[in-house]
Amino acid sequence: MLRRAACRAAAVAVSLAGLAGCSMLWGNVEPERGTTSTIVIAVQPYCGDHGHGPRPPFGANPKLDSVATAIDSLPPRSPEIAREAGVHGTVIIAALVCEHGNVVDERVRKSIPMLDSAARSCAAQWHFRPAVIDGRPVASWKDIQVRFLLH
């Protein structure tokens, strides 16, 4: 069973070119000749405490040589009910970034109740260059501002 603290890994695209007729993947159905298909598999390996150093308690960070830096972030999607109600603004999320740069825990620091869940989901998908101490990546807490705009 995958736990909430599992590292989020990027989706892995597997090209099925050349696997036409493979009964395991296609159920004995031949794709059209000359076509290729792509299957996207979401991979979320459980890493728990394996391969991780100590985790700082919520909100506490040791003295860092460099802080975690976002390298891949997704724009947030406002829930339909929030858009209809005209609710917008910035939710601040405290994210625990592991040594691999994945968000493994997120907590709301500044709340907009209708947007909190969407902000947490958005932050959980970000990827970071992890914080560093003595040249080694370490887990650290990072505040993320998730801005919801009305268009």
PDB file of C-alpha atoms in Angstrom, residues 3-144:
ATOM      1  CA  ARG A   3       1.536   5.789   1.998  1.00  0.00           C
ATOM      2  CA  ARG A   4       0.946   9.522   1.848  1.00  0.00           C
ATOM      3  CA  ALA A   5       4.647  10.072   2.505  1.00  0.00           C
ATOM      4  CA  ALA A   6       5.584   8.160  -0.636  1.00  0.00           C
ATOM      5  CA  CYS A   7       7.811  10.079  -2.997  1.00  0.00           C
ATOM      6  CA  ARG A   8       5.964  11.303  -6.040  1.00  0.00           C
ATOM      7  CA  ALA A   9       7.806  10.282  -9.154  1.00  0.00           C
ATOM      8  CA  ALA A  10       7.332  11.708 -12.603  1.00  0.00           C
ATOM      9  CA  ALA A  11       5.086   9.812 -14.971  1.00  0.00           C
ATOM     10  CA  VAL A  12       7.004   7.402 -17.149  1.00  0.00           C
ATOM     11  CA  ALA A  13       6.099   7.162 -20.813  1.00  0.00           C
ATOM     12  CA  VAL A  14       6.629   3.777 -22.350  1.00  0.00           C
ATOM     13  CA  SER A  15       6.608   3.521 -26.117  1.00  0.00           C
ATOM     14  CA  LEU A  16       4.903   0.430 -27.414  1.00  0.00           C
ATOM     15  CA  ALA A  17       6.351   0.691 -30.922  1.00  0.00           C
ATOM     16  CA  GLY A  18       7.356  -2.735 -32.116  1.00  0.00           C
ATOM     17  CA  LEU A  19       5.149  -4.527 -29.574  1.00  0.00           C
ATOM     18  CA  ALA A  20       2.232  -5.029 -31.980  1.00  0.00           C
ATOM     19  CA  GLY A  21       0.551  -8.324 -31.298  1.00  0.00           C
ATOM     20  CA  CYS A  22       1.751  -8.632 -27.716  1.00  0.00           C
ATOM     21  CA  SER A  23      -1.151 -10.458 -26.074  1.00  0.00           C
ATOM     22  CA  MET A  24      -0.340  -9.134 -22.596  1.00  0.00           C
ATOM     23  CA  LEU A  25      -0.627  -5.489 -23.643  1.00  0.00           C
ATOM     24  CA  TRP A  26      -3.101  -5.664 -26.480  1.00  0.00           C
ATOM     25  CA  GLY A  27      -5.304  -8.643 -25.637  1.00  0.00           C
ATOM     26  CA  ASN A  28      -4.377 -10.243 -28.977  1.00  0.00           C
ATOM     27  CA  VAL A  29      -5.602  -7.193 -30.907  1.00  0.00           C
ATOM     28  CA  GLU A  30      -3.275  -6.025 -33.637  1.00  0.00           C
ATOM     29  CA  PRO A  31      -2.928  -2.226 -33.947  1.00  0.00           C
ATOM     30  CA  GLU A  32      -2.987  -0.770 -37.441  1.00  0.00           C
ATOM     31  CA  ARG A  33       0.218  -1.392 -39.368  1.00  0.00           C
ATOM     32  CA  GLY A  34       2.701   1.474 -39.200  1.00  0.00           C
ATOM     33  CA  THR A  35       1.221   3.044 -36.062  1.00  0.00           C
ATOM     34  CA  THR A  36       2.762   3.426 -32.651  1.00  0.00           C
ATOM     35  CA  SER A  37       1.066   3.797 -29.316  1.00  0.00           C
ATOM     36  CA  THR A  38       2.189   5.351 -26.080  1.00  0.00           C
ATOM     37  CA  ILE A  39       1.055   4.295 -22.647  1.00  0.00           C
ATOM     38  CA  VAL A  40       1.644   6.564 -19.649  1.00  0.00           C
ATOM     39  CA  ILE A  41       2.185   4.863 -16.323  1.00  0.00           C
ATOM     40  CA  ALA A  42       2.042   6.913 -13.124  1.00  0.00           C
ATOM     41  CA  VAL A  43       4.803   5.645 -10.868  1.00  0.00           C
ATOM     42  CA  GLN A  44       4.742   6.367  -7.150  1.00  0.00           C
ATOM     43  CA  PRO A  45       7.355   4.155  -5.507  1.00  0.00           C
ATOM     44  CA  TYR A  46       7.083   3.730  -1.780  1.00  0.00           C
ATOM     45  CA  CYS A  47      10.274   4.938  -0.210  1.00  0.00           C
ATOM     46  CA  GLY A  48       9.100   5.655   3.360  1.00  0.00           C
ATOM     47  CA  ASP A  49      12.231   6.051   5.421  1.00  0.00           C
ATOM     48  CA  HIS A  50      14.364   3.982   3.025  1.00  0.00           C
ATOM     49  CA  GLY A  51      17.029   6.166   1.485  1.00  0.00           C
ATOM     50  CA  HIS A  52      16.017   9.235   3.472  1.00  0.00           C
ATOM     51  CA  GLY A  53      17.890  10.989   6.196  1.00  0.00           C
ATOM     52  CA  PRO A  54      16.223  12.536   9.232  1.00  0.00           C
ATOM     53  CA  ARG A  55      13.131  14.643   8.583  1.00  0.00           C
ATOM     54  CA  PRO A  56      12.952  18.028  10.256  1.00  0.00           C
ATOM     55  CA  PRO A  57       9.880  18.599  12.442  1.00  0.00           C
ATOM     56  CA  PHE A  58       7.127  20.725  10.919  1.00  0.00           C
ATOM     57  CA  GLY A  59       8.358  24.251  10.238  1.00  0.00           C
ATOM     58  CA  ALA A  60      11.911  23.659  11.501  1.00  0.00           C
ATOM     59  CA  ASN A  61      14.925  23.622   9.226  1.00  0.00           C
ATOM     60  CA  PRO A  62      18.525  23.052  10.184  1.00  0.00           C
ATOM     61  CA  LYS A  63      21.060  25.613   9.004  1.00  0.00           C
ATOM     62  CA  LEU A  64      21.087  25.076   5.243  1.00  0.00           C
ATOM     63  CA  ASP A  65      23.863  25.871   2.766  1.00  0.00           C
ATOM     64  CA  SER A  66      21.161  26.287   0.098  1.00  0.00           C
ATOM     65  CA  VAL A  67      17.375  26.078   0.271  1.00  0.00           C
ATOM     66  CA  ALA A  68      15.102  23.904  -1.857  1.00  0.00           C
ATOM     67  CA  THR A  69      14.375  25.502  -5.235  1.00  0.00           C
ATOM     68  CA  ALA A  70      11.365  24.714  -7.427  1.00  0.00           C
ATOM     69  CA  ILE A  71      12.359  23.284 -10.811  1.00  0.00           C
ATOM     70  CA  ASP A  72       8.981  21.967 -11.955  1.00  0.00           C
ATOM     71  CA  SER A  73       5.638  23.372 -10.862  1.00  0.00           C
ATOM     72  CA  LEU A  74       2.092  23.052 -12.084  1.00  0.00           C
ATOM     73  CA  PRO A  75      -0.412  25.903 -12.183  1.00  0.00           C
ATOM     74  CA  PRO A  76      -3.305  25.415  -9.759  1.00  0.00           C
ATOM     75  CA  ARG A  77      -6.845  24.633 -10.888  1.00  0.00           C
ATOM     76  CA  SER A  78      -9.578  26.373  -8.924  1.00  0.00           C
ATOM     77  CA  PRO A  79     -12.440  24.113  -7.895  1.00  0.00           C
ATOM     78  CA  GLU A  80     -15.613  24.841  -9.899  1.00  0.00           C
ATOM     79  CA  ILE A  81     -17.516  25.896  -6.777  1.00  0.00           C
ATOM     80  CA  ALA A  82     -14.780  28.422  -5.890  1.00  0.00           C
ATOM     81  CA  ARG A  83     -14.806  29.878  -9.427  1.00  0.00           C
ATOM     82  CA  GLU A  84     -18.596  30.200  -9.352  1.00  0.00           C
ATOM     83  CA  ALA A  85     -18.398  31.940  -5.972  1.00  0.00           C
ATOM     84  CA  GLY A  86     -15.648  34.309  -7.218  1.00  0.00           C
ATOM     85  CA  VAL A  87     -13.161  33.044  -4.624  1.00  0.00           C
ATOM     86  CA  HIS A  88      -9.511  33.719  -5.483  1.00  0.00           C
ATOM     87  CA  GLY A  89      -6.265  34.560  -3.717  1.00  0.00           C
ATOM     88  CA  THR A  90      -3.058  32.980  -2.475  1.00  0.00           C
ATOM     89  CA  VAL A  91      -2.840  29.916  -0.266  1.00  0.00           C
ATOM     90  CA  ILE A  92       0.525  29.353   1.413  1.00  0.00           C
ATOM     91  CA  ILE A  93       1.561  25.726   1.733  1.00  0.00           C
ATOM     92  CA  ALA A  94       4.451  24.465   3.875  1.00  0.00           C
ATOM     93  CA  ALA A  95       5.908  21.577   1.864  1.00  0.00           C
ATOM     94  CA  LEU A  96       8.362  18.988   3.158  1.00  0.00           C
ATOM     95  CA  VAL A  97      10.794  18.408   0.292  1.00  0.00           C
ATOM     96  CA  CYS A  98      12.738  15.141   0.585  1.00  0.00           C
ATOM     97  CA  GLU A  99      16.336  14.553  -0.477  1.00  0.00           C
ATOM     98  CA  HIS A 100      15.112  13.506  -3.917  1.00  0.00           C
ATOM     99  CA  GLY A 101      13.289  16.808  -4.486  1.00  0.00           C
ATOM    100  CA  ASN A 102       9.771  15.411  -4.080  1.00  0.00           C
ATOM    101  CA  VAL A 103       7.072  16.900  -1.853  1.00  0.00           C
ATOM    102  CA  VAL A 104       6.321  14.207   0.742  1.00  0.00           C
ATOM    103  CA  ASP A 105       4.110  16.236   3.092  1.00  0.00           C
ATOM    104  CA  GLU A 106       2.216  19.483   2.744  1.00  0.00           C
ATOM    105  CA  ARG A 107       0.381  21.633   5.270  1.00  0.00           C
ATOM    106  CA  VAL A 108      -1.632  24.815   4.919  1.00  0.00           C
ATOM    107  CA  ARG A 109      -0.012  27.903   6.500  1.00  0.00           C
ATOM    108  CA  LYS A 110      -2.371  30.585   5.099  1.00  0.00           C
ATOM    109  CA  SER A 111      -5.838  29.316   4.340  1.00  0.00           C
ATOM    110  CA  ILE A 112      -8.622  30.136   1.918  1.00  0.00           C
ATOM    111  CA  PRO A 113     -11.000  27.315   2.881  1.00  0.00           C
ATOM    112  CA  MET A 114     -12.509  26.752  -0.586  1.00  0.00           C
ATOM    113  CA  LEU A 115      -9.032  26.562  -2.146  1.00  0.00           C
ATOM    114  CA  ASP A 116      -6.976  24.692   0.474  1.00  0.00           C
ATOM    115  CA  SER A 117      -7.484  21.196  -0.905  1.00  0.00           C
ATOM    116  CA  ALA A 118      -6.672  22.270  -4.470  1.00  0.00           C
ATOM    117  CA  ALA A 119      -3.572  24.118  -3.237  1.00  0.00           C
ATOM    118  CA  ARG A 120      -2.317  21.024  -1.374  1.00  0.00           C
ATOM    119  CA  SER A 121      -2.903  18.827  -4.418  1.00  0.00           C
ATOM    120  CA  CYS A 122      -1.068  21.304  -6.630  1.00  0.00           C
ATOM    121  CA  ALA A 123       1.917  21.623  -4.256  1.00  0.00           C
ATOM    122  CA  ALA A 124       2.216  17.836  -3.946  1.00  0.00           C
ATOM    123  CA  GLN A 125       3.016  17.651  -7.664  1.00  0.00           C
ATOM    124  CA  TRP A 126       5.870  20.167  -7.635  1.00  0.00           C
ATOM    125  CA  HIS A 127       9.474  19.012  -7.948  1.00  0.00           C
ATOM    126  CA  PHE A 128      12.470  20.733  -6.357  1.00  0.00           C
ATOM    127  CA  ARG A 129      16.222  20.864  -6.324  1.00  0.00           C
ATOM    128  CA  PRO A 130      16.600  19.779  -2.667  1.00  0.00           C
ATOM    129  CA  ALA A 131      18.195  21.820   0.102  1.00  0.00           C
ATOM    130  CA  VAL A 132      21.888  21.160   0.748  1.00  0.00           C
ATOM    131  CA  ILE A 133      24.038  20.874   3.871  1.00  0.00           C
ATOM    132  CA  ASP A 134      27.770  20.156   3.508  1.00  0.00           C
ATOM    133  CA  GLY A 135      27.304  19.251  -0.162  1.00  0.00           C
ATOM    134  CA  ARG A 136      24.614  16.620   0.537  1.00  0.00           C
ATOM    135  CA  PRO A 137      20.893  16.929  -0.238  1.00  0.00           C
ATOM    136  CA  VAL A 138      18.651  17.000   2.832  1.00  0.00           C
ATOM    137  CA  ALA A 139      14.930  17.151   3.581  1.00  0.00           C
ATOM    138  CA  SER A 140      13.619  20.606   4.415  1.00  0.00           C
ATOM    139  CA  TRP A 141      10.410  22.604   4.724  1.00  0.00           C
ATOM    140  CA  LYS A 142       9.681  25.107   1.967  1.00  0.00           C
ATOM    141  CA  ASP A 143       6.818  27.615   1.800  1.00  0.00           C
ATOM    142  CA  ILE A 144       4.987  27.560  -1.530  1.00  0.00           C
TER     143      ILE A 144
END
